[in-house]
Coordinates of C-alpha atoms in Angstrom, one line a residue:
Chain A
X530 CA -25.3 7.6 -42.0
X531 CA -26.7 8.0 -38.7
X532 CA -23.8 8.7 -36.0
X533 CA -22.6 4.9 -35.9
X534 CA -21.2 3.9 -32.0
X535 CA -17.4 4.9 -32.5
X536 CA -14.7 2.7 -32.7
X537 CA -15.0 3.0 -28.3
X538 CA -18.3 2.1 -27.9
X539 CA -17.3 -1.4 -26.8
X540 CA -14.7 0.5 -24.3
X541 CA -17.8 3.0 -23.1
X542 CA -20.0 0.3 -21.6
X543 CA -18.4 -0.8 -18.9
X544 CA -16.9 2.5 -16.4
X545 CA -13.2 3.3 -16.4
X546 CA -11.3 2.2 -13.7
X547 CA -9.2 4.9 -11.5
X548 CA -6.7 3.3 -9.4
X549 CA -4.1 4.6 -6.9
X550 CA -1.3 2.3 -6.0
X551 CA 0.6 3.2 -2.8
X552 CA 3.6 1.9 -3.2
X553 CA 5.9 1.0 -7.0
X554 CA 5.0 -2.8 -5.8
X555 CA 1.3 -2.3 -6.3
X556 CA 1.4 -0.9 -10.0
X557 CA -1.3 -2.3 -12.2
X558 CA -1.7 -2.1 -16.0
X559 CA -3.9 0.7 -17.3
X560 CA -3.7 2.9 -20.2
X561 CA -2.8 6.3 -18.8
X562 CA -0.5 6.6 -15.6
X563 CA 0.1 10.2 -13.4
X564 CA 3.4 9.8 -11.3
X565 CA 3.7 11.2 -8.3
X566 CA 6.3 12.6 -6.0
X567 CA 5.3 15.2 -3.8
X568 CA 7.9 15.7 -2.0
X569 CA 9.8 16.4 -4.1
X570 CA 11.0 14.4 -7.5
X571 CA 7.3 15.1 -9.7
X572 CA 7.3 19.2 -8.2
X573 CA 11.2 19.9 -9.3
X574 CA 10.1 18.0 -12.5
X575 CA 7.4 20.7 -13.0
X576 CA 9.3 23.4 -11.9
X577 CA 12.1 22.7 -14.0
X578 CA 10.7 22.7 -17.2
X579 CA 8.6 26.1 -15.9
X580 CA 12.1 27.8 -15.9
X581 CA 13.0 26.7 -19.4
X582 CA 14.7 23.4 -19.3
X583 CA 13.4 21.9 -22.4
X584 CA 13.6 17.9 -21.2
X585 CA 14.1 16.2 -17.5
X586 CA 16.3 13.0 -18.3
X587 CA 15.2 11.3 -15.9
X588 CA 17.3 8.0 -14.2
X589 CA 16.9 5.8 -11.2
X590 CA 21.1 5.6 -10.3
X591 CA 23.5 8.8 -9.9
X592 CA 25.8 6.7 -12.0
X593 CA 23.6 6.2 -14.9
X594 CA 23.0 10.5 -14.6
X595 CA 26.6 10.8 -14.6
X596 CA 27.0 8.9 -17.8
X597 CA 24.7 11.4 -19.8
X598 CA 26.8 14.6 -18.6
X599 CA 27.5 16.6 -21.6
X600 CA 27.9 20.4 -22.4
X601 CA 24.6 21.8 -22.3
X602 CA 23.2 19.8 -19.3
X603 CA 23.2 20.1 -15.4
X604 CA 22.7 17.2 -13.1
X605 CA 20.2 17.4 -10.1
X606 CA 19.3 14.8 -7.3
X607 CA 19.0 13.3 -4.4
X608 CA 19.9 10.2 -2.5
X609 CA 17.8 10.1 1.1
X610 CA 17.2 13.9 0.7
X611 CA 20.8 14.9 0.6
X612 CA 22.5 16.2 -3.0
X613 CA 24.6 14.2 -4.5
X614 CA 28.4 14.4 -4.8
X615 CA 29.5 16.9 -7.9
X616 CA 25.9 17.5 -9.3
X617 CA 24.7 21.1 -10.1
X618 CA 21.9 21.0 -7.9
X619 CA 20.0 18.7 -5.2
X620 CA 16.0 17.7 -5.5
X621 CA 14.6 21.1 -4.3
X622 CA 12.1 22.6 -6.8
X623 CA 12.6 25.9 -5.3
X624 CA 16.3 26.1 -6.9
X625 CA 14.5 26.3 -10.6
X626 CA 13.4 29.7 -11.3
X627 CA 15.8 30.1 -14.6
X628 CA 17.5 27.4 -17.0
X629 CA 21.1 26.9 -17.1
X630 CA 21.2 24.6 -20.1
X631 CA 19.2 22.9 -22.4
X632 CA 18.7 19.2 -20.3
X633 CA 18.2 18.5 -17.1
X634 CA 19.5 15.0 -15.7
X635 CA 17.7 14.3 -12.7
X636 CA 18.0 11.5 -10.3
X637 CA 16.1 10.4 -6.6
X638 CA 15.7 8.2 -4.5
X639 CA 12.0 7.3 -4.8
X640 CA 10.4 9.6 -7.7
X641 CA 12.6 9.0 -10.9
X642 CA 12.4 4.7 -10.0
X643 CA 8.3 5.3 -10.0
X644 CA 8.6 7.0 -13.1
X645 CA 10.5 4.0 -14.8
X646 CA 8.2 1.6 -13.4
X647 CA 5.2 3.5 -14.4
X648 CA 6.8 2.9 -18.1
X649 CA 6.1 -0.1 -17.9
X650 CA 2.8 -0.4 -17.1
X651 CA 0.7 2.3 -19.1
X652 CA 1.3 3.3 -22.5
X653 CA 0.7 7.2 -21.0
X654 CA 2.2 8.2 -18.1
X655 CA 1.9 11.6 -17.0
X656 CA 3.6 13.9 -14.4
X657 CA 1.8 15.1 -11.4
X658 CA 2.2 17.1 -7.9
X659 CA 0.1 19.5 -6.2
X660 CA 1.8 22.1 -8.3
X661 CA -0.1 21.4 -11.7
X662 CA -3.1 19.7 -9.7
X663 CA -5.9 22.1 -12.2
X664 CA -3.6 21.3 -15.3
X665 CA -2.9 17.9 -14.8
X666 CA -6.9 16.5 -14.2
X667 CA -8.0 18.7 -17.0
X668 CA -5.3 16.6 -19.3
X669 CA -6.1 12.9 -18.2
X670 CA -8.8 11.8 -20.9
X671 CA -11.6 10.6 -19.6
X672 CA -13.2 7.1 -20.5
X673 CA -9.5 5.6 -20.2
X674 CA -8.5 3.5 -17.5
X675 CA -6.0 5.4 -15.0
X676 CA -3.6 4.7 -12.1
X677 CA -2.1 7.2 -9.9
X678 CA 1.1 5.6 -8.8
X679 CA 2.6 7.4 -5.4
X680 CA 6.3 6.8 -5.7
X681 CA 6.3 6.2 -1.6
X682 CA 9.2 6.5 0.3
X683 CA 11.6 3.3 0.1
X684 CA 8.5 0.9 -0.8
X685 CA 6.2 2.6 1.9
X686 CA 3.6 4.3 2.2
X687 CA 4.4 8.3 2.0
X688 CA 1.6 10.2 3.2
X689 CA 1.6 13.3 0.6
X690 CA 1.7 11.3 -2.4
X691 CA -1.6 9.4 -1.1
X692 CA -3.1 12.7 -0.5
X693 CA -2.3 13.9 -4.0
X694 CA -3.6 11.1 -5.4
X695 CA -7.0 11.6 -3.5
X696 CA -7.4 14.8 -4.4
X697 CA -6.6 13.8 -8.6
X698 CA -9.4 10.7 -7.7
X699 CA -11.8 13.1 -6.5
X700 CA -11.9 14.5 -9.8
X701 CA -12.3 11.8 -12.0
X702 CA -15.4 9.9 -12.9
X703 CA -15.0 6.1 -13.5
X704 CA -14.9 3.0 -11.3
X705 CA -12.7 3.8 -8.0
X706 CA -10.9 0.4 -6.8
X707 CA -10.5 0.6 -3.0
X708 CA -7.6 2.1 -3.0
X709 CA -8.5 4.9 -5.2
X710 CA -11.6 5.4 -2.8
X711 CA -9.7 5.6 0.5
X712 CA -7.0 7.6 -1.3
X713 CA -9.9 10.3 -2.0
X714 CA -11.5 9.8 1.5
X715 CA -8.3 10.6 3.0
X716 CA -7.7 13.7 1.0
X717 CA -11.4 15.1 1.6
X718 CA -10.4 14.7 5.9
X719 CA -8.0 17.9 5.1
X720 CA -8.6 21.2 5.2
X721 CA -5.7 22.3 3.6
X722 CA -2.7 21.4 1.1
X723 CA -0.1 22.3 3.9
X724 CA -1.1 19.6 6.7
X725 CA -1.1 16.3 4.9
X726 CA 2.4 17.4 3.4
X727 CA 3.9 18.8 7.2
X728 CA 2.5 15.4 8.9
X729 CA 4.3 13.5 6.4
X730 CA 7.5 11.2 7.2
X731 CA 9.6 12.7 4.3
X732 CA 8.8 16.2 6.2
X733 CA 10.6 15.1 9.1
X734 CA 13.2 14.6 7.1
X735 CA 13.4 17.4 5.1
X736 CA 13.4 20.0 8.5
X737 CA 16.0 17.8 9.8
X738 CA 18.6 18.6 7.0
X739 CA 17.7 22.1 6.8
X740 CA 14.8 21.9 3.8
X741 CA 11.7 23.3 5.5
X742 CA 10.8 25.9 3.3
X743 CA 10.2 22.9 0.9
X744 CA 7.6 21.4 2.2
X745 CA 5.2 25.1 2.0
X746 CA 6.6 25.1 -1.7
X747 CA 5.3 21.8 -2.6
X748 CA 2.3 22.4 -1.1
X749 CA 1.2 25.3 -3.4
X750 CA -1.7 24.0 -5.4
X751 CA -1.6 24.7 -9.2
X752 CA 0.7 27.2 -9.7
X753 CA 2.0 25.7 -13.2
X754 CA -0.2 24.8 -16.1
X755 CA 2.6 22.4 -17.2
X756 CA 2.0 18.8 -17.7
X757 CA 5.2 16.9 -18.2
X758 CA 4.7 13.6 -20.3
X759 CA 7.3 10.8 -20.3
X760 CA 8.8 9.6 -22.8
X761 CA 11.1 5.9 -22.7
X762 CA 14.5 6.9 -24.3
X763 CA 16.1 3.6 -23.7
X764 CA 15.2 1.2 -20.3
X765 CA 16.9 3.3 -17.8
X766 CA 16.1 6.8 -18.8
X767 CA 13.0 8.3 -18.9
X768 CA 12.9 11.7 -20.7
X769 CA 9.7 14.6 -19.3
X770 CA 9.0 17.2 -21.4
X771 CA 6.2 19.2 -22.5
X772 CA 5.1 19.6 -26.4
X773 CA 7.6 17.8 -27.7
X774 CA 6.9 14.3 -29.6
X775 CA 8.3 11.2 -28.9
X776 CA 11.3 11.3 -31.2
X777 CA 11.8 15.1 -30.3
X778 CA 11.6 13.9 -26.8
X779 CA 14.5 11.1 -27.2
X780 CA 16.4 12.5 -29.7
X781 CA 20.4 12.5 -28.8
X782 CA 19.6 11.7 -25.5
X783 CA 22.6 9.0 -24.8
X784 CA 24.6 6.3 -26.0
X785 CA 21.8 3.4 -24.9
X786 CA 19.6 4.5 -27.8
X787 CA 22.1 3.3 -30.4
X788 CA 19.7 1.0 -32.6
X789 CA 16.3 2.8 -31.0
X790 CA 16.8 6.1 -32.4
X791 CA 15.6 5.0 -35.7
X792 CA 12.5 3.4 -34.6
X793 CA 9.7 5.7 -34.9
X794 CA 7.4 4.8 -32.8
Chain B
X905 CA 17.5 0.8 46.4
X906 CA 15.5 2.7 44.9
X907 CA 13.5 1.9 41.8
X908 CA 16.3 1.7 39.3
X909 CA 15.3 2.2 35.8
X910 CA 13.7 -1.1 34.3
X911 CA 15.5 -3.4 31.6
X912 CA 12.8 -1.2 29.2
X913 CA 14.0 2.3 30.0
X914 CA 16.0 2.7 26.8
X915 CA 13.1 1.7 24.4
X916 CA 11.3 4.2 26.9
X917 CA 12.9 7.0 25.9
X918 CA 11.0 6.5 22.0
X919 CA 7.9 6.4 21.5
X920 CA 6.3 2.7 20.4
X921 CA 6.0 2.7 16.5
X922 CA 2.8 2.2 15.3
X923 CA 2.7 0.6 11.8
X924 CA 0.2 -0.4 8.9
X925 CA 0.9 -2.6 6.0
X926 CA -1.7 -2.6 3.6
X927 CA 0.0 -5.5 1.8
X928 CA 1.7 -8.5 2.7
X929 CA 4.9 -6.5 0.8
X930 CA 5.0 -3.7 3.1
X931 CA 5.4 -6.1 6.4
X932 CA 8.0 -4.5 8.7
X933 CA 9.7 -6.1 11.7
X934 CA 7.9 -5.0 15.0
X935 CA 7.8 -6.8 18.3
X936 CA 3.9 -7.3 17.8
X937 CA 2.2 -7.8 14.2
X938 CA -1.8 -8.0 14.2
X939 CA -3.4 -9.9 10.9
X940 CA -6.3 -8.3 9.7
X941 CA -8.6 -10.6 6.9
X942 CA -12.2 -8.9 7.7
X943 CA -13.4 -10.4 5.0
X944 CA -13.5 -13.2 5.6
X945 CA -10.3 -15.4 7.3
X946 CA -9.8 -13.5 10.4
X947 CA -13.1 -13.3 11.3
X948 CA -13.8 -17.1 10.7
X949 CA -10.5 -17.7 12.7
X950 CA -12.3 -15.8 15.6
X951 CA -15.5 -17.5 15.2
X952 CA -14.2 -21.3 15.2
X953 CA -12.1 -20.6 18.1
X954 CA -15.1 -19.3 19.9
X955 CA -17.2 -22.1 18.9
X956 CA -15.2 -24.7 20.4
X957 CA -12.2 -25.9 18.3
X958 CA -9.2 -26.0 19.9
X959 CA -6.7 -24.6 17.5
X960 CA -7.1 -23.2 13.7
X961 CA -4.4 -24.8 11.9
X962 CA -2.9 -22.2 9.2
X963 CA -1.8 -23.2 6.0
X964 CA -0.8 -21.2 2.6
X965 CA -2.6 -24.0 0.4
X966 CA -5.1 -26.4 0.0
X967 CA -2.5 -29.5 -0.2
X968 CA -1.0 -28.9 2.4
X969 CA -4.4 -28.1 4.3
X970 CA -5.1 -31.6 2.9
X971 CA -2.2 -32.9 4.3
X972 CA -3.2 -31.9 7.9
X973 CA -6.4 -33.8 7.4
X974 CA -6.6 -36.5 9.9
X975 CA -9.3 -38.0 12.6
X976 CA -10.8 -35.0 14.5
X977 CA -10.0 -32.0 11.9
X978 CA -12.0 -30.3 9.8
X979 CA -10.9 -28.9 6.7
X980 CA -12.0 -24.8 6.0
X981 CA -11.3 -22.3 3.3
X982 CA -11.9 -21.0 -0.1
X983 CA -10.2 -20.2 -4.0
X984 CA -11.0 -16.7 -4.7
X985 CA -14.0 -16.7 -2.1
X986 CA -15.4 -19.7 -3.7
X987 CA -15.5 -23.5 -1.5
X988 CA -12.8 -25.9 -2.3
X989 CA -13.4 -29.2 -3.6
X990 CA -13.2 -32.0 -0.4
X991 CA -13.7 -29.2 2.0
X992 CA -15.7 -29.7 5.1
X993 CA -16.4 -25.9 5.3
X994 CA -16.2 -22.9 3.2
X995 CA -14.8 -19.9 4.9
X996 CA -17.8 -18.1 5.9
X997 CA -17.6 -17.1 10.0
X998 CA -21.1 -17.8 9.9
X999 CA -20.5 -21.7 9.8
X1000 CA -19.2 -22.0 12.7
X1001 CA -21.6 -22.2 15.6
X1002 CA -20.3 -25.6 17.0
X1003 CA -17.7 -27.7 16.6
X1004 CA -17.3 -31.1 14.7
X1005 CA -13.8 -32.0 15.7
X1006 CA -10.8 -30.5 17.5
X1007 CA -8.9 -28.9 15.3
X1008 CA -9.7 -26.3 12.3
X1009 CA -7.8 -26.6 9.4
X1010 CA -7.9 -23.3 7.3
X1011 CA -6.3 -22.2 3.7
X1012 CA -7.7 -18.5 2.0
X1013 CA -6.4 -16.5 -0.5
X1014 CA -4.9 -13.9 1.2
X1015 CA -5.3 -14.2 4.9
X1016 CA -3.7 -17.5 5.9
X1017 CA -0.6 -16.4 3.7
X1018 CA -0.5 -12.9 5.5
X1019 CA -0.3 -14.8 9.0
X1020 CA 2.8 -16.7 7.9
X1021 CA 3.8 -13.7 6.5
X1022 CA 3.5 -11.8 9.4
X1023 CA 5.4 -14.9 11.8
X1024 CA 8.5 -13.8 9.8
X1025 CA 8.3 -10.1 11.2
X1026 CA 7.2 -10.2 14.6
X1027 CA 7.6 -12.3 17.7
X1028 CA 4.1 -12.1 18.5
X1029 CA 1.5 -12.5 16.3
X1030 CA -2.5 -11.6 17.1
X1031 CA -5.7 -11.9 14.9
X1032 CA -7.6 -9.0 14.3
X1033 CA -11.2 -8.2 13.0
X1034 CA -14.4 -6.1 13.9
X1035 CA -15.6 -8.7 15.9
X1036 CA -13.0 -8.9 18.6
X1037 CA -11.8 -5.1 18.0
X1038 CA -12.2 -4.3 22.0
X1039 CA -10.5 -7.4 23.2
X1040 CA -7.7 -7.1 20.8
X1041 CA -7.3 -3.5 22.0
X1042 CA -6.9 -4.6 25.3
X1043 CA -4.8 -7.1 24.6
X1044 CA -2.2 -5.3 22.5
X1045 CA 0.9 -4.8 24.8
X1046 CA 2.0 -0.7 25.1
X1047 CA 4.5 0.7 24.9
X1048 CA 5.8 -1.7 22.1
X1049 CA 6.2 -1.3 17.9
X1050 CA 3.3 -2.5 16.6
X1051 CA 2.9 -3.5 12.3
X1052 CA -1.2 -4.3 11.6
X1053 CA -0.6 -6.0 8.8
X1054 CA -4.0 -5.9 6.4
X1055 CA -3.9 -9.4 4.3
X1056 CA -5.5 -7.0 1.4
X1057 CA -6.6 -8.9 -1.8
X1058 CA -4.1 -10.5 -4.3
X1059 CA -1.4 -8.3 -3.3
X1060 CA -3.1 -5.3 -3.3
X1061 CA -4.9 -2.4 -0.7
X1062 CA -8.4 -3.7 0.7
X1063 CA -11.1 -1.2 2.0
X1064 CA -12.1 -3.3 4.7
X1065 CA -8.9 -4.2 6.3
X1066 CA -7.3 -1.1 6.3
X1067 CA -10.7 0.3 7.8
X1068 CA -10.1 -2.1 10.6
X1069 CA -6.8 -1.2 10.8
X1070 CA -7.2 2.4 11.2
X1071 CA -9.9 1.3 14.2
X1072 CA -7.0 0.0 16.0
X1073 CA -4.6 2.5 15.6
X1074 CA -6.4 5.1 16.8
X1075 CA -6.7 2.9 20.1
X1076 CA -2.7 2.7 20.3
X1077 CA -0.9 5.6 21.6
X1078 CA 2.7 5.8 20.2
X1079 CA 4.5 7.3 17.1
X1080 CA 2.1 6.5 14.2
X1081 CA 3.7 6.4 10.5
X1082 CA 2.4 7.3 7.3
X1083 CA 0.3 4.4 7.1
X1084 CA -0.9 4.7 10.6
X1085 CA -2.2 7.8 10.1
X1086 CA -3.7 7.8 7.0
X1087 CA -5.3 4.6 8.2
X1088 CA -7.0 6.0 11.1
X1089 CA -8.3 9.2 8.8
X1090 CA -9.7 6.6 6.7
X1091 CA -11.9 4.8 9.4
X1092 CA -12.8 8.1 11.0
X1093 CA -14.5 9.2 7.6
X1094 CA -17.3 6.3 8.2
X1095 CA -20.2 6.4 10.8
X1096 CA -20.5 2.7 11.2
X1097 CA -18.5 -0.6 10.0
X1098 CA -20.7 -1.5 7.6
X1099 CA -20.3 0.9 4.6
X1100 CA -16.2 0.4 4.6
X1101 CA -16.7 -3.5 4.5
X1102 CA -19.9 -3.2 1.9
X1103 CA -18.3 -0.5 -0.6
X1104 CA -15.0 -3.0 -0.9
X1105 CA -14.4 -5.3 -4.2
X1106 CA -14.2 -8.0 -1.7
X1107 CA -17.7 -7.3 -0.8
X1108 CA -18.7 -7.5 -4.0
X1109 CA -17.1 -11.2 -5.0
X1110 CA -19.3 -12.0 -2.1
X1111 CA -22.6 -10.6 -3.4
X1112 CA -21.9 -12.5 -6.4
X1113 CA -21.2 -15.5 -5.3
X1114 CA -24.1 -15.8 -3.3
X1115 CA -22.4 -15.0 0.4
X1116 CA -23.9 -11.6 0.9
X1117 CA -24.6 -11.8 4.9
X1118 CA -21.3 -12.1 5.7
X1119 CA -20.5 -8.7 5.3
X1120 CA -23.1 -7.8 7.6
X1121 CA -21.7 -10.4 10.0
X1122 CA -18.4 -9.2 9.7
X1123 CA -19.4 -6.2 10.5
X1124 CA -20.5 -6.9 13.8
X1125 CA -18.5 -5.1 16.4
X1126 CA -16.4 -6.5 19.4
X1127 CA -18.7 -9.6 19.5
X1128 CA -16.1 -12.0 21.1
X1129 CA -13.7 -12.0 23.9
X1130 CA -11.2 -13.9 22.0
X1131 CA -8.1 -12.9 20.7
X1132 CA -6.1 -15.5 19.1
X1133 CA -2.6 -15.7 19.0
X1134 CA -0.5 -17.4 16.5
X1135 CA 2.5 -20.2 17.1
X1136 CA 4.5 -21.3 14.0
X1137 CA 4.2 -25.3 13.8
X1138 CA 7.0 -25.9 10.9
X1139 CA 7.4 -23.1 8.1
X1140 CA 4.1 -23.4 6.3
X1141 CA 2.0 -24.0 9.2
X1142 CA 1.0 -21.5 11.7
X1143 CA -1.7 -22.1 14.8
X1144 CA -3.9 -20.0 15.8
X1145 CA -5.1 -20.4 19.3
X1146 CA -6.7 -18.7 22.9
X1147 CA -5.0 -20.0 26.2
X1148 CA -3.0 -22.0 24.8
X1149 CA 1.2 -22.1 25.5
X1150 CA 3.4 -22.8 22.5
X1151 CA 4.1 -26.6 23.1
X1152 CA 0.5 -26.9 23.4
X1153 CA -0.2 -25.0 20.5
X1154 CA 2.0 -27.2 18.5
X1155 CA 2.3 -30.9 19.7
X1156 CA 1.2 -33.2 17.4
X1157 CA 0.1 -30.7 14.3
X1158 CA 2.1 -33.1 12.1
X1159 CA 5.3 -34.5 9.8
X1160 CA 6.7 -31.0 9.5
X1161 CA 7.2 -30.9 13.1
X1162 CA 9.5 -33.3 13.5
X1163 CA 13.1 -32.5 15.3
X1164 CA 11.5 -28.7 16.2
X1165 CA 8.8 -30.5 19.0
X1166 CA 11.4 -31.3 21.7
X1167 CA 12.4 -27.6 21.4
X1168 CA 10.7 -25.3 24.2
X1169 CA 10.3 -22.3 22.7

């Protein structure tokens, strides 16, 4: 037999379509989504499991990180940029450069809500920041319909995610909706990684408690060739690893698995 | 005595915000919100005003647009940029180069809804488009916080609006946000307003459903003087008029009114 047209060739006639939403509000379906948090949930995320943590459990309340403290895992987060009362560490990527257990629980404001909401609109959902930039747009498959989704800062707009997600548009060949086109147009007006992230609202806030030297970290462009995947383990926690499969991924993570922990999916 | 400082010498002392919500869902309070529909309710707002009718009655659907209908109004506005049934008009600016009647009534998809939208946020509320972008410059008090608030397109970011938008912030001096900013980067990346308005999805409903030369008449820059200025008449009805004062603006709109008329706003 000839080569026959592939079980995508009905897919391949019409052009993917790469989409940005700005804001959690303004998520779409697609098949693959790339989370992003600049500044700074989606760069500790990467950072951490460069340093060895083996999963990010991540959860959208400090009490729901609390409830999966066990030996064997630290707690890291932020609520409006400042750490959180009796975790191990705040949000800064810059405090992972060695693993201190096997888990991370992490939990922010802005980032760790995007990723849960991503969940539940792609069946992929990927992990990106500046920091993996090369890694991560070599690891979206093409053909597929994507959406960048910018976690924003409390349902706005956040400067530094938009331009991360220009630059990831600028690199990917489909059908740009308009906001994946003015995401890319607004990345291409910058010279360099450092501005967009400096001008940026969640800047101000992180010199004014002391942070600075986070904003030049995040801005580093592809320093990690990690791509962190996420992984459901229950409705509120979303577990991002690397290499592991789903039910590797999920596997003893907490007590709201009970019944889903047999389920391969 | 000398000059004391004014009743405004404490919001002196910070500089006016300068806002941009690219959805209806990212309207903040300000003291002055500016609805931008290029394509197409703002600019036909501009357009029947400057033709002759006396006011542009708002509404968020057809019914109620129906229920308006009485000797001396027209009826305006489109379903998903197509005419509705029992319409006088579609909503194409280029219909309007006299007036039938008095009044305008108008419903659209996104833009009429935005206006109300935006009557919930601000105390005064302007229409915005390329075609009146110098006299709405002008007009636009300073010193003040500002939200332009792009109608966008079923919820989400539109290329042509937020193009517009970033035209008008970079006319407003003040403390521009995120959105602001990115907004004005945007607009500054085109030569002319007529590639932002063609290279939107809205642009390209309207090259399918036949309506093609409105982009290029939207496009048209600071062709009117006019700046309307919206009144609320009852909570789904919102008036958009030039020279008017707000009793004038609402007497007599209709049923909805009744028991708010007597108050003098």
């Amino acid at each position: 037999m000839s080569a026959p047209a592939g079980p995508r060739a009905d897919e391949g006639r019409r052009a993917a379509s790469i989409d940005v939403a700005f804001t959690a509000a303004e998520i779409r379906p697609a098949r693959v989504a790339v989370v992003i948090d600049v500044l700074r949930a989606t760069s500790t995320i990467v950072m951490a499991l460069g340093a060895g943590y083996r999963r990010v459990l991540c959860t959208a309340t400090p009490e729901e990180a609390r409830g999966l403290r066990e030996p064997g895992r630290l707690l890291a987060g932020e609520r409006h940029c400042r750490p959180i009362e009796g975790f191990d560490y705040g949000n800064s990527p810059r405090a992972f450069d060695e693993a201190r257990g096997e888990d991370l629980v992490l939990c922010t404001t802005n980032g760790t809500p995007a990723i849960l909401s991503a969940l539940s609109a792609a069946e992929e959902v990927l992990i990106g920041s500046l920091l993996n930039l090369e890694a991560l747009v070599e690891r979206i498959p093409t053909g597929e319909d994507v959406i960048i989704v910018c976690a924003g800062t409390g349902g706005r707009f956040a400067l530094e995610d938009a331009y991360a997600a220009g630059r990831i548009v600028a690199r990917l060949e489909g059908s740009w909706t308009d906001a994946a086109r003015a995401a890319e147009r607004l990345a291409n007006s910058y010279g360099d990684t450092y501005e967009p992230l400096a001008q940026s609202a969640d800047a101000a806030v992180l010199r004014e408690t002391d942070q600075t030297a986070d904003i030049e970290f995040c801005a580093q462009e592809s320093i990690s060739a990690l791509v962190p995947k996420i992984t459901p383990a229950g409705s509120q926690i979303a577990v991002a690893s690397v290499g592991l499969d789903a039910e590797e991924a999920r596997a003893g993570v907490g007590g709201v698995l009970e019944g889903e922990e047999a389920v391969n999916r």
